Each structure stands twice: as structure tokens, then as C-alpha cells.
GROMACS .gro file of C-alpha atoms in nm:
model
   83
    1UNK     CA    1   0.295   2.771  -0.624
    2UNK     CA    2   0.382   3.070  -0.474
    3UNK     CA    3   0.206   3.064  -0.151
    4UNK     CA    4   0.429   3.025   0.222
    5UNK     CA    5   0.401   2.744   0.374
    6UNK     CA    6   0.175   2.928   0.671
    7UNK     CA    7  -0.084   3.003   0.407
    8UNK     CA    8  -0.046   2.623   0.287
    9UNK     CA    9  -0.172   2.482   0.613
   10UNK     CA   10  -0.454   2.770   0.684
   11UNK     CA   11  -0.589   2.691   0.335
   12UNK     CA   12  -0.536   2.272   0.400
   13UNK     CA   13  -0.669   2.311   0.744
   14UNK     CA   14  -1.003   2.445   0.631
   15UNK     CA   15  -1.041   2.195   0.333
   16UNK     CA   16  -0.942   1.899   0.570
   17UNK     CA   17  -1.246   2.055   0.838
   18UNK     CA   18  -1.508   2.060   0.573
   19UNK     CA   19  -1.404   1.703   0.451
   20UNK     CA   20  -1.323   1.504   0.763
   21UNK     CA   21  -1.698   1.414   0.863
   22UNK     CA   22  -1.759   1.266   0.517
   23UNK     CA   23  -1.438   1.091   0.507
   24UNK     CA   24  -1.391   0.945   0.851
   25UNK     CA   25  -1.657   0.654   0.842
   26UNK     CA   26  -1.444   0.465   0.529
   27UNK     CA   27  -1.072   0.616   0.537
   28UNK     CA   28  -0.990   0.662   0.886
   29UNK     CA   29  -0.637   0.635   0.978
   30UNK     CA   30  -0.523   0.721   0.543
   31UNK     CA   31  -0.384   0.993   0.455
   32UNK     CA   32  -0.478   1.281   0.302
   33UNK     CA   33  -0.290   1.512   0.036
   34UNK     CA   34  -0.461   1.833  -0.019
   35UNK     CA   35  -0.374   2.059  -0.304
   36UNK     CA   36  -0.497   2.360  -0.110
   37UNK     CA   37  -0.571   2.599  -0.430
   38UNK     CA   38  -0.808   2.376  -0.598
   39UNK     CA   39  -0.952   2.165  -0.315
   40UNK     CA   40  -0.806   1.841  -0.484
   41UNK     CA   41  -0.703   1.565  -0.247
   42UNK     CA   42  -0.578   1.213  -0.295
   43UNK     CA   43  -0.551   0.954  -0.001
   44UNK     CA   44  -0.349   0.687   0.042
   45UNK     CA   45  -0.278   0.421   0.317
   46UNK     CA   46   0.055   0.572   0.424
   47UNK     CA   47   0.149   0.973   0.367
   48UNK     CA   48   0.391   0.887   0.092
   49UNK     CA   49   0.163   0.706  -0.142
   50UNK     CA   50  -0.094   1.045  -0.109
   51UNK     CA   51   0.214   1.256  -0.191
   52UNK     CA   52   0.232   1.015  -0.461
   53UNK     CA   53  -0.046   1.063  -0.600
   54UNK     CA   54  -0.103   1.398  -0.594
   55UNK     CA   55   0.246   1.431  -0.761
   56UNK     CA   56   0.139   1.301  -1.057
   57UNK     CA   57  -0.162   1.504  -1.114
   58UNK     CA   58   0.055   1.837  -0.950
   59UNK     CA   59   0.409   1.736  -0.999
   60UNK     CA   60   0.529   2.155  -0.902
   61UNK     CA   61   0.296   2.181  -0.625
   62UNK     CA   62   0.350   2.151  -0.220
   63UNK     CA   63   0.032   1.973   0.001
   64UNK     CA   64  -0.088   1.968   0.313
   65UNK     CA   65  -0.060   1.634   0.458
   66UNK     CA   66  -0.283   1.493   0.708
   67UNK     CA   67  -0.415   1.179   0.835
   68UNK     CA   68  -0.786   1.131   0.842
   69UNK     CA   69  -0.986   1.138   1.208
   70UNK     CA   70  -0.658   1.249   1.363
   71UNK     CA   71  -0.523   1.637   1.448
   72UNK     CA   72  -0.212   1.785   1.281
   73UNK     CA   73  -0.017   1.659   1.605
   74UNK     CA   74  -0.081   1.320   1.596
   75UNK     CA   75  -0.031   1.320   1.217
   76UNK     CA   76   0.319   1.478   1.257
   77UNK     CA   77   0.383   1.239   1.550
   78UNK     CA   78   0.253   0.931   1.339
   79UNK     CA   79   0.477   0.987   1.060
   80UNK     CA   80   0.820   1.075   1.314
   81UNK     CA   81   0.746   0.708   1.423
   82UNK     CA   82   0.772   0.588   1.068
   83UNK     CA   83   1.069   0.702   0.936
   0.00000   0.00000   0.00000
């Protein structure tokens, strides 16, 4: 992938937008890894198991990370508090 990582979250930002309102009502609180050049996402209960996931259908790529029904602060605050 040879996109910056700028482009990454512009391109995950707008997937995430156009997903959240179908996705909120059953996977609140998951995560979400978006492979931003196809649209692809896999979700999992914590960011790492997402990652995960995604890794093993993409295992070059880089995702955009974010947790459902939350904004890219909290998400980034959320997973500070678990590591």
C-alpha cells in the first residue's frame, strides 16, 4: 500500500460514516478495521482481534481502526487505557 497515512484516515473516515448507522444497533462498542482501498472491514470485540483479522485476508496492508458509535478521540483514548 502506498498511500500516507493522512490519506489512510480520509479514505477510513468516509467508509466508517457511511457504515456506522447500519452497524451501531448490533456492534456498538467493537471495533472496526477498515481496509480503506476496497471498503473491506472486519470487527472484532477489542482493536487487536479486527487487526487480526483483517491481517489474514491483507497481511501487507495498514487499516484504519475505529470503534463503532464512538469518534476517532474516544477510540484513540479507549485503546491508551488498554495497553
Amino acid at each position: 500500500m502506498s498511500v500516507g497515512i493522512e490519506e489512510i484516515a480520509k479514505k477510513g473516515e468516509r467508509i466508517y460514516v457511511k457504515k456506522e448507522k447500519t452497524l451501531s444497533a448490533a456492534h456498538k462498542g467493537e471495533y472496526m478495521a477498515i481496509q480503506v482501498d476496497t471498503g473491506d472491514y472486519f470487527l472484532g470485540e477489542t482493536g487487536g482481534i479486527a487487526i487480526e483479522k483483517a491481517k489474514k485476508r491483507y497481511p501487507e496492508d495498514v487499516f484504519y481502526l475505529v470503534k463503532i458509535g464512538f469518534s476517532a478521540t474516544q477510540t484513540l483514548a479507549s485503546m491508551s487505557r488498554t495497553r
